[in-house]
mmCIF file of C-alpha atoms in Angstrom:
data_model
loop_
_atom_site.group_PDB
_atom_site.id
_atom_site.type_symbol
_atom_site.label_atom_id
_atom_site.label_comp_id
_atom_site.label_asym_id
_atom_site.label_seq_id
_atom_site.Cartn_x
_atom_site.Cartn_y
_atom_site.Cartn_z
ATOM 1 C CA GLY A 1 0.000 0.000 0.000
ATOM 2 C CA GLN A 2 0.913 3.652 -0.062
ATOM 3 C CA GLN A 3 3.397 4.807 2.538
ATOM 4 C CA LEU A 4 5.077 8.045 3.438
ATOM 5 C CA ASN A 5 8.632 8.213 4.681
ATOM 6 C CA GLN A 6 9.037 11.256 6.872
ATOM 7 C CA SER A 7 12.430 12.385 8.022
ATOM 8 C CA PRO A 8 14.069 13.120 10.259
ATOM 9 C CA GLN A 9 12.287 11.338 13.095
ATOM 10 C CA SER A 10 13.420 13.977 15.551
ATOM 11 C CA MET A 11 15.447 17.172 15.595
ATOM 12 C CA PHE A 12 17.155 19.017 18.418
ATOM 13 C CA ILE A 13 17.944 22.583 17.442
ATOM 14 C CA GLN A 14 18.890 25.899 18.956
ATOM 15 C CA GLU A 15 16.449 28.784 18.966
ATOM 16 C CA GLY A 16 16.942 30.902 15.857
ATOM 17 C CA GLU A 17 18.049 28.045 13.635
ATOM 18 C CA ASP A 18 16.261 27.078 10.466
ATOM 19 C CA VAL A 19 14.624 23.659 10.213
ATOM 20 C CA SER A 20 13.921 21.425 7.251
ATOM 21 C CA MET A 21 11.951 18.200 7.147
ATOM 22 C CA ASN A 22 10.552 16.177 4.285
ATOM 23 C CA CYS A 23 8.299 13.385 3.192
ATOM 24 C CA THR A 24 8.830 11.024 0.312
ATOM 25 C CA SER A 25 6.821 8.256 -1.231
ATOM 26 C CA SER A 26 6.907 5.841 -4.112
ATOM 27 C CA SER A 27 3.295 6.833 -4.836
ATOM 28 C CA ILE A 28 1.874 9.949 -6.437
ATOM 29 C CA PHE A 29 -0.380 12.223 -4.380
ATOM 30 C CA ASN A 30 -2.866 14.888 -5.419
ATOM 31 C CA THR A 31 -2.538 16.916 -2.237
ATOM 32 C CA TRP A 32 0.127 17.355 0.410
ATOM 33 C CA LEU A 33 -0.688 18.593 3.875
ATOM 34 C CA TRP A 34 1.487 19.600 6.809
ATOM 35 C CA TYR A 35 0.176 19.500 10.383
ATOM 36 C CA LYS A 36 1.615 20.423 13.756
ATOM 37 C CA GLN A 37 0.638 18.650 16.955
ATOM 38 C CA ASP A 38 1.290 20.240 20.327
ATOM 39 C CA PRO A 39 1.574 17.853 23.285
ATOM 40 C CA GLY A 40 -1.811 16.477 24.336
ATOM 41 C CA GLU A 41 -3.698 18.151 21.516
ATOM 42 C CA GLY A 42 -5.004 17.278 18.082
ATOM 43 C CA PRO A 43 -2.970 18.093 14.961
ATOM 44 C CA VAL A 44 -3.562 21.513 13.452
ATOM 45 C CA LEU A 45 -3.276 22.146 9.734
ATOM 46 C CA LEU A 46 -0.347 24.409 8.837
ATOM 47 C CA ILE A 47 -0.161 24.343 5.059
ATOM 48 C CA ALA A 48 -2.052 22.611 2.254
ATOM 49 C CA LEU A 49 -0.532 22.125 -1.208
ATOM 50 C CA TYR A 50 -2.635 21.244 -4.235
ATOM 51 C CA LYS A 51 -0.381 21.545 -7.305
ATOM 52 C CA ALA A 52 2.936 20.001 -8.246
ATOM 53 C CA GLY A 53 5.699 22.565 -7.798
ATOM 54 C CA GLU A 54 3.544 24.763 -5.567
ATOM 55 C CA LEU A 55 5.468 26.708 -2.933
ATOM 56 C CA THR A 56 3.376 28.098 -0.091
ATOM 57 C CA SER A 57 4.290 30.118 2.980
ATOM 58 C CA ASN A 58 2.538 30.610 6.285
ATOM 59 C CA GLY A 59 4.527 33.049 8.385
ATOM 60 C CA ARG A 60 7.912 31.485 9.084
ATOM 61 C CA LEU A 61 6.814 28.215 7.498
ATOM 62 C CA THR A 62 7.327 27.324 3.861
ATOM 63 C CA ALA A 63 6.262 24.100 2.192
ATOM 64 C CA GLN A 64 6.615 22.803 -1.334
ATOM 65 C CA PHE A 65 4.774 20.178 -3.371
ATOM 66 C CA GLY A 66 7.429 18.225 -5.254
ATOM 67 C CA ILE A 67 7.431 18.277 -9.053
ATOM 68 C CA THR A 68 7.189 14.502 -9.201
ATOM 69 C CA ARG A 69 4.186 14.639 -6.795
ATOM 70 C CA LYS A 70 5.952 12.045 -4.694
ATOM 71 C CA ASP A 71 7.503 14.326 -2.106
ATOM 72 C CA SER A 72 7.112 17.485 -0.086
ATOM 73 C CA PHE A 73 9.223 19.476 2.317
ATOM 74 C CA LEU A 74 8.540 21.883 5.158
ATOM 75 C CA ASN A 75 10.956 24.586 6.245
ATOM 76 C CA ILE A 76 10.754 26.629 9.434
ATOM 77 C CA SER A 77 12.896 29.717 9.575
ATOM 78 C CA ALA A 78 14.281 31.350 12.723
ATOM 79 C CA SER A 79 12.818 28.743 15.081
ATOM 80 C CA ILE A 80 11.361 29.777 18.435
ATOM 81 C CA PRO A 81 10.556 27.678 21.523
ATOM 82 C CA SER A 82 6.842 27.448 20.664
ATOM 83 C CA ASP A 83 7.749 25.604 17.456
ATOM 84 C CA VAL A 84 8.250 22.535 19.659
ATOM 85 C CA GLY A 85 5.896 19.720 18.714
ATOM 86 C CA ILE A 86 5.354 16.929 16.235
ATOM 87 C CA TYR A 87 5.078 17.809 12.568
ATOM 88 C CA PHE A 88 3.164 15.428 10.326
ATOM 89 C CA CYS A 89 3.061 15.315 6.588
ATOM 90 C CA ALA A 90 0.044 13.798 4.882
ATOM 91 C CA GLY A 91 -0.599 12.863 1.299
ATOM 92 C CA GLN A 92 -3.989 12.516 -0.295
ATOM 93 C CA VAL A 93 -5.218 10.709 -3.372
ATOM 94 C CA ASN A 94 -8.642 11.328 -4.811
ATOM 95 C CA THR A 95 -10.125 7.855 -4.821
ATOM 96 C CA GLY A 96 -13.693 8.898 -4.151
ATOM 97 C CA GLY A 97 -13.034 9.422 -0.470
ATOM 98 C CA PHE A 98 -9.805 11.400 -0.301
ATOM 99 C CA LYS A 99 -7.779 8.698 1.384
ATOM 100 C CA THR A 100 -5.169 10.382 3.539
ATOM 101 C CA ILE A 101 -1.832 8.797 4.365
ATOM 102 C CA PHE A 102 0.129 10.250 7.282
ATOM 103 C CA GLY A 103 3.846 10.208 7.846
ATOM 104 C CA ALA A 104 5.185 9.022 11.193
ATOM 105 C CA GLY A 105 5.983 12.565 12.259
ATOM 106 C CA THR A 106 9.052 14.639 13.024
ATOM 107 C CA ARG A 107 9.543 15.598 16.673
ATOM 108 C CA LEU A 108 11.058 19.039 16.968
ATOM 109 C CA PHE A 109 12.820 20.169 20.117
ATOM 110 C CA VAL A 110 13.972 23.799 20.353
ATOM 111 C CA LYS A 111 16.451 24.891 22.973
ATOM 112 C CA ALA A 112 16.214 28.493 24.061
ATOM 113 C CA SER B 1 -17.347 28.398 11.404
ATOM 114 C CA GLN B 2 -16.917 24.697 11.926
ATOM 115 C CA THR B 3 -15.851 23.182 15.214
ATOM 116 C CA ILE B 4 -15.209 19.633 16.319
ATOM 117 C CA HIS B 5 -15.627 18.366 19.862
ATOM 118 C CA GLN B 6 -14.463 15.216 21.566
ATOM 119 C CA TRP B 7 -15.208 13.874 25.007
ATOM 120 C CA PRO B 8 -14.106 12.887 27.402
ATOM 121 C CA ALA B 9 -10.715 14.580 27.241
ATOM 122 C CA THR B 10 -9.107 11.878 29.369
ATOM 123 C CA LEU B 11 -10.242 8.457 30.475
ATOM 124 C CA VAL B 12 -8.759 5.729 32.665
ATOM 125 C CA GLN B 13 -10.445 2.360 32.322
ATOM 126 C CA PRO B 14 -9.706 -1.153 33.588
ATOM 127 C CA VAL B 15 -8.990 -3.990 31.211
ATOM 128 C CA GLY B 16 -12.198 -5.671 30.128
ATOM 129 C CA SER B 17 -14.414 -2.646 30.662
ATOM 130 C CA PRO B 18 -16.507 -1.081 27.876
ATOM 131 C CA LEU B 19 -15.636 2.115 26.044
ATOM 132 C CA SER B 20 -17.580 4.907 24.432
ATOM 133 C CA LEU B 21 -15.895 7.977 22.969
ATOM 134 C CA GLU B 22 -17.923 10.660 21.288
ATOM 135 C CA CYS B 23 -17.144 13.131 18.549
ATOM 136 C CA THR B 24 -19.451 15.831 17.250
ATOM 137 C CA VAL B 25 -19.004 18.403 14.526
ATOM 138 C CA GLU B 26 -20.768 21.757 14.330
ATOM 139 C CA GLY B 27 -21.192 24.186 11.498
ATOM 140 C CA THR B 28 -21.231 21.745 8.606
ATOM 141 C CA SER B 29 -23.470 19.064 7.180
ATOM 142 C CA ASN B 30 -22.753 15.625 5.772
ATOM 143 C CA PRO B 31 -19.075 15.630 6.760
ATOM 144 C CA ASN B 32 -16.749 12.679 6.288
ATOM 145 C CA LEU B 33 -15.722 11.584 9.767
ATOM 146 C CA TYR B 34 -12.636 9.698 10.899
ATOM 147 C CA TRP B 35 -11.276 8.009 14.017
ATOM 148 C CA TYR B 36 -7.504 7.761 14.471
ATOM 149 C CA ARG B 37 -5.397 6.274 17.236
ATOM 150 C CA GLN B 38 -1.983 7.615 18.133
ATOM 151 C CA ALA B 39 0.199 5.447 20.340
ATOM 152 C CA ALA B 40 2.721 7.243 22.532
ATOM 153 C CA GLY B 41 5.439 8.790 20.367
ATOM 154 C CA ARG B 42 3.972 7.333 17.202
ATOM 155 C CA GLY B 43 2.110 8.483 14.116
ATOM 156 C CA LEU B 44 -1.575 8.364 13.288
ATOM 157 C CA GLN B 45 -3.327 5.081 12.638
ATOM 158 C CA LEU B 46 -6.665 5.320 10.833
ATOM 159 C CA LEU B 47 -9.251 3.139 12.579
ATOM 160 C CA PHE B 48 -12.603 3.987 10.972
ATOM 161 C CA TYR B 49 -14.111 6.445 8.573
ATOM 162 C CA SER B 50 -17.672 7.306 7.663
ATOM 163 C CA VAL B 51 -19.106 9.068 4.633
ATOM 164 C CA GLY B 52 -22.661 9.200 5.989
ATOM 165 C CA ILE B 53 -25.136 8.117 8.664
ATOM 166 C CA GLY B 54 -24.834 4.413 9.347
ATOM 167 C CA GLN B 55 -21.936 4.031 6.889
ATOM 168 C CA ILE B 56 -18.769 2.830 8.575
ATOM 169 C CA SER B 57 -15.574 1.548 6.995
ATOM 170 C CA SER B 58 -13.010 -0.237 9.141
ATOM 171 C CA GLU B 59 -9.337 0.089 8.303
ATOM 172 C CA VAL B 60 -7.879 -2.151 10.990
ATOM 173 C CA PRO B 61 -9.510 -5.290 12.442
ATOM 174 C CA GLN B 62 -9.606 -5.057 16.237
ATOM 175 C CA ASN B 63 -11.910 -5.084 19.235
ATOM 176 C CA LEU B 64 -13.124 -1.554 18.519
ATOM 177 C CA SER B 65 -16.229 -0.521 16.618
ATOM 178 C CA ALA B 66 -17.656 2.755 15.384
ATOM 179 C CA SER B 67 -21.129 4.079 14.791
ATOM 180 C CA ARG B 68 -22.648 7.170 13.249
ATOM 181 C CA PRO B 69 -26.143 7.564 14.613
ATOM 182 C CA GLN B 70 -26.503 11.153 13.422
ATOM 183 C CA ASP B 71 -25.008 13.198 10.614
ATOM 184 C CA ARG B 72 -22.537 15.038 12.827
ATOM 185 C CA GLN B 73 -21.948 12.449 15.528
ATOM 186 C CA PHE B 74 -19.322 9.719 15.451
ATOM 187 C CA ILE B 75 -18.875 7.229 18.285
ATOM 188 C CA LEU B 76 -16.007 4.857 19.000
ATOM 189 C CA SER B 77 -16.830 1.870 21.183
ATOM 190 C CA SER B 78 -15.489 -1.308 22.629
ATOM 191 C CA LYS B 79 -17.172 -4.076 24.600
ATOM 192 C CA LYS B 80 -13.982 -5.140 26.368
ATOM 193 C CA LEU B 81 -10.880 -2.974 26.462
ATOM 194 C CA LEU B 82 -7.379 -4.388 26.113
ATOM 195 C CA LEU B 83 -4.157 -2.935 27.476
ATOM 196 C CA SER B 84 -3.091 -2.299 23.886
ATOM 197 C CA ASP B 85 -6.076 0.004 23.384
ATOM 198 C CA SER B 86 -4.331 2.713 25.385
ATOM 199 C CA GLY B 87 -3.496 5.749 23.324
ATOM 200 C CA PHE B 88 -4.600 9.131 22.103
ATOM 201 C CA TYR B 89 -7.800 8.955 20.055
ATOM 202 C CA LEU B 90 -8.422 11.641 17.508
ATOM 203 C CA CYS B 91 -11.571 12.393 15.576
ATOM 204 C CA ALA B 92 -11.332 14.314 12.318
ATOM 205 C CA TRP B 93 -13.704 15.642 9.689
ATOM 206 C CA THR B 94 -13.605 16.735 6.101
ATOM 207 C CA ALA B 95 -16.165 18.506 4.005
ATOM 208 C CA GLY B 96 -15.322 16.317 1.058
ATOM 209 C CA GLY B 97 -15.028 17.885 -2.353
ATOM 210 C CA PRO B 98 -11.769 18.799 -4.090
ATOM 211 C CA SER B 99 -9.871 19.798 -0.966
ATOM 212 C CA GLY B 100 -10.731 17.041 1.489
ATOM 213 C CA THR B 101 -8.468 18.539 4.131
ATOM 214 C CA GLN B 102 -8.897 16.839 7.490
ATOM 215 C CA TYR B 103 -9.442 18.926 10.619
ATOM 216 C CA PHE B 104 -8.828 17.271 13.948
ATOM 217 C CA GLY B 105 -10.565 17.401 17.293
ATOM 218 C CA PRO B 106 -8.705 17.936 20.581
ATOM 219 C CA GLY B 107 -8.380 14.199 21.228
ATOM 220 C CA THR B 108 -9.131 11.783 24.074
ATOM 221 C CA ARG B 109 -6.316 10.299 26.122
ATOM 222 C CA LEU B 110 -7.278 6.722 27.025
ATOM 223 C CA THR B 111 -5.305 4.724 29.564
ATOM 224 C CA VAL B 112 -6.238 1.102 30.067
ATOM 225 C CA LEU B 113 -4.896 -0.406 33.305
#
C-alpha cells in the first residue's frame, strides 16, 4: 500500500536556527498537507498544497509540493521555543473518499 | 465556522471494561468523519471512517467498533478494552469535495490499566 517516509524522526535545534523536514513516497499524491501537533492536543493544519511545484508560505513556514508529486518538504525559519511539537506530513489521493496517508511525524525540540 | 468536539478529554479504564468515545461536529453538514489512534510517540493510525449516517468503513480489524447515529456524531466503542487500546484517540472531519483537508478534534487520552 501507499506509505510516506518522513524524516528526520526527531530534531534538536537551537532557537533561531532554520529547520527542514521532508516526506517522500513511491506513490503519487494529489494533495500534500502539513500539520503540527502540540503535546496532548489534536494536529492543526499548517499548510495545504494542491499543485505540483507549488510553494506556499505561512509566516515562518514554507512548504513545497514536489514536481514529481511524490515528495514534499517543510521549512521553518528562525525557530522559536513554541515551534516545539510533532510535525506530520500527509498525502492525499482522490479515490472517491480522499484517502489520507500520514507520515510518522518529526519531533522538533527547540532549545532556548 | 466549523468546530469539532471530543469527550471525554481523558479516560482511565480497567482492562475488560466497555468504552464509548464521542465526537461531534458543528457548522457543517454531511461531513466525512474519521477516528484515528496515536500510540505514545507514534504516528496516526486510521481506525474507521464514515461518509454518511450508518456508513462505517473499518481500516484495521480489532476489538473496537464505530457508529454514526446522526449526521454530525461519530462514536467509537469497545465491549472489552485491552491494554493495547491505550493511546490518544483523535476524531477528524472533512467537508469532502476537491480539498478534502482533514481537521482534527482535541483528542481523548485513554489509559487502560
